[in-house]
C-alpha positions as a Python dict, from the first residue, in 0.01 Angstrom:
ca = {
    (1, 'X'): (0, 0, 0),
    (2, 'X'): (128, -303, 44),
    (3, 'X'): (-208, -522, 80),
    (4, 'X'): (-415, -299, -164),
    (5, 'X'): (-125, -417, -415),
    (6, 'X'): (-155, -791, -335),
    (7, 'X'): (-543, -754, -352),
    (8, 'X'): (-551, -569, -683),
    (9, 'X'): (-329, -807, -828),
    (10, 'X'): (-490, -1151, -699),
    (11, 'X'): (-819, -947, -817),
    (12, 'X'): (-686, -937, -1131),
    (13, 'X'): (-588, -1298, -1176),
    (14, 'X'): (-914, -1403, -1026),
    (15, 'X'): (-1102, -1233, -1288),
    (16, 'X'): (-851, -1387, -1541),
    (17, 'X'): (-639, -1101, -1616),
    (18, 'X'): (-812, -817, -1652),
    (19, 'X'): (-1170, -623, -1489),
    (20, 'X'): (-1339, -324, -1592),
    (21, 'X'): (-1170, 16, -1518),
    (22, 'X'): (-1456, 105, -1306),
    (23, 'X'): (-1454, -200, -1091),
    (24, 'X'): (-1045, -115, -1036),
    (25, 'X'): (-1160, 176, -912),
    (26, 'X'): (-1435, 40, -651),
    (27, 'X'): (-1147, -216, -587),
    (28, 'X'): (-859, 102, -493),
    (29, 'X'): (-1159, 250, -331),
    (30, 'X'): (-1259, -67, -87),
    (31, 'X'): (-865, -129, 7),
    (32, 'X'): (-748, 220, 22),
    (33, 'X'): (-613, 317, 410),
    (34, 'X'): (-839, 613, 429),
    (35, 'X'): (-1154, 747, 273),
    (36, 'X'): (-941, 1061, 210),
    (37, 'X'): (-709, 904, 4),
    (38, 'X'): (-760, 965, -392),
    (39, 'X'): (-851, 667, -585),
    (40, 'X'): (-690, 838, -908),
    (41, 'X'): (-401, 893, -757),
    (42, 'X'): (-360, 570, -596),
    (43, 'X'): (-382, 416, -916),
    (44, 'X'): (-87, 576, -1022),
    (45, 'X'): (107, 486, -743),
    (46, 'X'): (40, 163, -795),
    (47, 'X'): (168, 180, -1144),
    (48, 'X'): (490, 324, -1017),
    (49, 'X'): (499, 31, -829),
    (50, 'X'): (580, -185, -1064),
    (51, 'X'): (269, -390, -1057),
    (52, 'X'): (255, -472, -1461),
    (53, 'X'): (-67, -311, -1486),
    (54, 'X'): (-230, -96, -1851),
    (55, 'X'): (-531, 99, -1894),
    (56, 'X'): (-678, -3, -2227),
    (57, 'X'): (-1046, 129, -2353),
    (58, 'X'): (-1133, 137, -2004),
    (59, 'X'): (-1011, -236, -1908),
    (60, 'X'): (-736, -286, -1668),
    (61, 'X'): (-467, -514, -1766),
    (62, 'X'): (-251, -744, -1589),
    (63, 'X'): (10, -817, -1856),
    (64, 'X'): (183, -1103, -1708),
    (65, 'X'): (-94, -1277, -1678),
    (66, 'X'): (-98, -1270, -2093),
    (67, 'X'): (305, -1247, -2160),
    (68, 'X'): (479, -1570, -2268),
    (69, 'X'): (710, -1604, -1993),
    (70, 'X'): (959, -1637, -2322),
    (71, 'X'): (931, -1256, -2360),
    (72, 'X'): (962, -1193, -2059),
    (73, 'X'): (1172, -940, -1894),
    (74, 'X'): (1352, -1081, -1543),
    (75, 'X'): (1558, -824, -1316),
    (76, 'X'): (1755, -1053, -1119),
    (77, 'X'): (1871, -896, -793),
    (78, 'X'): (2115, -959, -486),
    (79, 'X'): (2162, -732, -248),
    (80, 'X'): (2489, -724, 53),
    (81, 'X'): (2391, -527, 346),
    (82, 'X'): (2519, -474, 656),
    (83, 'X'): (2311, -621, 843),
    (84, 'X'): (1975, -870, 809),
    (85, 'X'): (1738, -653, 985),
    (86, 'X'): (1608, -380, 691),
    (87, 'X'): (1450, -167, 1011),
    (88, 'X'): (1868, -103, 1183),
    (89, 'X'): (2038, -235, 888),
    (90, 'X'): (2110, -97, 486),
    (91, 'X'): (2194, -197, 151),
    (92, 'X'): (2528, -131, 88),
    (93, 'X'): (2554, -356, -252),
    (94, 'X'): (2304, -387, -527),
    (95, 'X'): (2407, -592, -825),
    (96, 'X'): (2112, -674, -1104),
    (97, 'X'): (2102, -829, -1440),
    (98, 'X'): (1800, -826, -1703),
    (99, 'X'): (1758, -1116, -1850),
    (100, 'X'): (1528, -1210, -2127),
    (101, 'X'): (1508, -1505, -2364),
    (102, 'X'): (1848, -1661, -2248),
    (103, 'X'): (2031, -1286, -2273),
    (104, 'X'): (2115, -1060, -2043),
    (105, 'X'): (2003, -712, -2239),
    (106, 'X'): (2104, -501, -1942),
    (107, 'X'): (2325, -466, -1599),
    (108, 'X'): (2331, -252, -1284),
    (109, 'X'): (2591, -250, -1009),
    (110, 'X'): (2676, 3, -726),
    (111, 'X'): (2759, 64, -360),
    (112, 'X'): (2611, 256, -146),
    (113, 'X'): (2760, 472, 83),
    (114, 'X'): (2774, 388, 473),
    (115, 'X'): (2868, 488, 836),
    (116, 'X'): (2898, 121, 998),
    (117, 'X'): (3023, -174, 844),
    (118, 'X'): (3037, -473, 1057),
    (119, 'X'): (3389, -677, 1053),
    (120, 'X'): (3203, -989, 1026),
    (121, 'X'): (2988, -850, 695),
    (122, 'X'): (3361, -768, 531),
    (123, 'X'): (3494, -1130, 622),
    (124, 'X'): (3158, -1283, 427),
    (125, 'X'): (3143, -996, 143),
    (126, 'X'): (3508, -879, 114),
    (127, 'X'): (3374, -561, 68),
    (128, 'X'): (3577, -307, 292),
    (129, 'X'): (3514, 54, 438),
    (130, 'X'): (3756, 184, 217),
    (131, 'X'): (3537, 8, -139),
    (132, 'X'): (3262, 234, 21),
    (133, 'X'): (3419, 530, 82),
    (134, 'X'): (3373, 722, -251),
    (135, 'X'): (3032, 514, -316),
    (136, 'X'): (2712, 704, -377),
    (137, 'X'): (2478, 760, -111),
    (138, 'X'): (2180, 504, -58),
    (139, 'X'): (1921, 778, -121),
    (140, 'X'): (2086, 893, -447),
    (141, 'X'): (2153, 551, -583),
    (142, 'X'): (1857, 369, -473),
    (143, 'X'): (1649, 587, -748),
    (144, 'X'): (1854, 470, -1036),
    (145, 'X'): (1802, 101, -953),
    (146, 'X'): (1436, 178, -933),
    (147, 'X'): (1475, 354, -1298),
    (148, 'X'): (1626, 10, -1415),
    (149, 'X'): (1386, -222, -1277),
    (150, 'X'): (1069, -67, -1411),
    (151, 'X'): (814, -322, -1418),
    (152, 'X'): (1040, -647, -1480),
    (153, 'X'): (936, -942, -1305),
    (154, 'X'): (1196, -908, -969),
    (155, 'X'): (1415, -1252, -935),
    (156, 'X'): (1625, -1364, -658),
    (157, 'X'): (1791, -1652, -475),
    (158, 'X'): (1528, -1621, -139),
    (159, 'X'): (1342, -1372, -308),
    (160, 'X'): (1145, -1251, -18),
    (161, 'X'): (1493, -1101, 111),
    (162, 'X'): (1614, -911, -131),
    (163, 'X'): (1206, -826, -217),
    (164, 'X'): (1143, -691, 144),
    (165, 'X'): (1470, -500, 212),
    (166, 'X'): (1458, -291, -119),
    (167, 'X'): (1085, -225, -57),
    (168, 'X'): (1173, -80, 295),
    (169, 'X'): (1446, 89, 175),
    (170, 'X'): (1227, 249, -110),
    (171, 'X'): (988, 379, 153),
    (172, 'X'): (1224, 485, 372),
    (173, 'X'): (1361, 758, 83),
    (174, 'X'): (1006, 819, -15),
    (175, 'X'): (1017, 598, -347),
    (176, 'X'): (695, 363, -261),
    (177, 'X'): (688, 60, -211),
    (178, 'X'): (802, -267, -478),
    (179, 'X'): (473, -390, -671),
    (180, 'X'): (673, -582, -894),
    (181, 'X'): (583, -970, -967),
    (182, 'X'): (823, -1179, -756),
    (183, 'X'): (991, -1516, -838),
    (184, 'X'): (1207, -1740, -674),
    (185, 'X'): (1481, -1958, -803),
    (186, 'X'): (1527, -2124, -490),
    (187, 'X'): (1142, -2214, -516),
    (188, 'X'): (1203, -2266, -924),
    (189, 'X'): (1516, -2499, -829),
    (190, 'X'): (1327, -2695, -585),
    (191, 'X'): (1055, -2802, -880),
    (192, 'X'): (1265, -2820, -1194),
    (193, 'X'): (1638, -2899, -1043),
    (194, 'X'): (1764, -3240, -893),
    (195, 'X'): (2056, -3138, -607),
    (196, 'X'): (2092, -3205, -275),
    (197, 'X'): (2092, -2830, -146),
    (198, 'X'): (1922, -2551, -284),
    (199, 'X'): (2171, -2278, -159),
    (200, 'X'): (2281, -2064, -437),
    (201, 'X'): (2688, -2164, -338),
    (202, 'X'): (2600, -2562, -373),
    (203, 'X'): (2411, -2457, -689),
    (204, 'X'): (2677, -2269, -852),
    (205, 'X'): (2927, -2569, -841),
    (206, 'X'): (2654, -2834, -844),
    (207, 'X'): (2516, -2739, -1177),
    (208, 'X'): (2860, -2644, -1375),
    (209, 'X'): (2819, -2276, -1327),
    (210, 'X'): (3131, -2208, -1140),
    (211, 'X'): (3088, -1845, -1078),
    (212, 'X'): (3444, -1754, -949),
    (213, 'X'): (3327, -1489, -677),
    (214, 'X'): (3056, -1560, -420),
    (215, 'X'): (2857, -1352, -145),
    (216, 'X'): (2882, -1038, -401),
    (217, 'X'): (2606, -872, -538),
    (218, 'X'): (2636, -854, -908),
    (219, 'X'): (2847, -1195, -877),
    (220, 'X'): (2558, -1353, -709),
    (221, 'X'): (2308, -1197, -949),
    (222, 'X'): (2451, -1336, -1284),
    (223, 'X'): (2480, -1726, -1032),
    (224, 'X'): (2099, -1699, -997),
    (225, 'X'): (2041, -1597, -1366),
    (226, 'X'): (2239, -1934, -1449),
    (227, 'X'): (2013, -2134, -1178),
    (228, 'X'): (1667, -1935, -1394),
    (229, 'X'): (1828, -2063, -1714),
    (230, 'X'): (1853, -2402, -1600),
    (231, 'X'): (1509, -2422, -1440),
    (232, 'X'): (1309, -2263, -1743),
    (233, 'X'): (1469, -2533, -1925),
    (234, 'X'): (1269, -2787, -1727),
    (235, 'X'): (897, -2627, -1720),
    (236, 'X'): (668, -2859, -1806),
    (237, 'X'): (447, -2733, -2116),
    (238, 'X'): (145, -2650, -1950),
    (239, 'X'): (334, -2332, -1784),
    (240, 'X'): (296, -2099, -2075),
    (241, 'X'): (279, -1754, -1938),
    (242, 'X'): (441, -1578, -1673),
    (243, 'X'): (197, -1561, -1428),
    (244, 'X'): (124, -1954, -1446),
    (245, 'X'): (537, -1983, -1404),
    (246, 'X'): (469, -1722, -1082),
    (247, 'X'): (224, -1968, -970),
    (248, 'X'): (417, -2293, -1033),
    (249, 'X'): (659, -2201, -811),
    (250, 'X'): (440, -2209, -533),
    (251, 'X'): (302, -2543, -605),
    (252, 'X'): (383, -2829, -364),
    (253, 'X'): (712, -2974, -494),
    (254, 'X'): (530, -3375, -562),
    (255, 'X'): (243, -3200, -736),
    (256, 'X'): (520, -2968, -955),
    (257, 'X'): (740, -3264, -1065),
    (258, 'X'): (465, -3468, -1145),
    (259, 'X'): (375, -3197, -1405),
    (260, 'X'): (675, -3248, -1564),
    (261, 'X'): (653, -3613, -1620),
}
């Protein structure tokens, strides 16, 4: 699922936001995994997804490729595990804000249940065997968080992390896979943000924030909200829309500052 999702939604913006209905179909169709595979159905797996996708008079719509990044929504994430490998390792922290026009409208924060918590993960987290001891298990909380995110654009310090280890911990309970647009603030800092490190620690007393607790997950969310504030602040103009905010944080950093000058 994971490269028919990509491919549908570089499709998309290739076409400049939205294609026919029928040629999404002949698109699910050409990067489905098997011919037996239905396309219908498919579809609607990739709308679970999160991919912000809409079926209107028989044209597919990518909406952040239309949305004012101004309206949009952001879920930003942070995740503690314990361990860095999502294949032997598992969440055992997920704290997420949603943040939209300079508010957070909505919060999520839970443990999850687990057998094996390293001593070294405790001395970084402070989270102990005993804070996870009544906590809900993975499988039963993971669904909720899924419920929260929807279809919001999915932020976080490293994104890819975070991204990738919820993803493979959706699969692994039979929840599908994250087709949710991704951004970085790391990237975002990098291009809008003068500092000498980018690490969300060295951010959080660099830029004033002074989040009092650090390396825990809801803590860490709300640090890399602040570091998204600050950033958006310093778009140049031209970035308008979500998607061209997606895409400007993947611009060299020279060729992103000298947009801004």
């Amino acid at each position: 699922m994971r490269p028919l999702i990509d491919s549908l939604a570089a499709k998309l913006k290739k076409r400049g936001g939205q294609m026919s209905l029928a040629d999404f179909k002949a698109a699910v169709a050409k990067g489905r995994d098997s011919l037996f595979e239905d396309v219908d159905t498919l579809i609607e797996l990739v709308i679970a997804s999160g991919l912000p996708i809409r079926i209107e008079k028989e044209r597919v719509i990518l909406e952040t490729f239309f949305r004012p990044w101004r309206e949009e929504t952001f879920c930003v994430v942070d995740i503690e595990t314990n361990g860095s490998v999502p294949q032997r390792s598992q969440i055992i922290e997920i704290g997420a804000l949603k943040w939209r026009n300079g508010e957070i409208v909505d919060r999520f924060e839970s443990f999850a249940a687990c057998s094996y918590l390293p001593y070294n993960i405790s001395e970084i987290t402070g989270i102990m065997p005993e804070d996870l001891a009544d906590a809900p298990e993975l499988g039963k909380m993971l669904p909720k968080f899924r419920e929260f995110l929807g279809s919001a654009v999915f932020v976080a310090h490293n994104v890819n992390f975070d991204y990738n280890f919820i993803s493979h911990s959706f699969e692994r309970f039979g929840l599908g896979i994250l087709g949710n647009r991704k951004l970085c603030t790391i990237e975002l800092a990098r291009r809008t943000i003068e500092a000498e490190r980018y690490g969300l620690g060295h951010l959080n007393v660099a830029l004033d924030i002074n989040t009092l607790v650090h390396h825990r997950a809801y803590a860490d969310a709300l640090t890399a909200s602040k570091v998204l504030e600050i950033g958006l602040k310093n778009l140049p103009e031209s970035v308008t829309t979500t998607e061209e905010l997606i895409d400007f944080t993947k611009l060299p950093i020279k060729k992103a500052k000298a947009l801004r000058n």
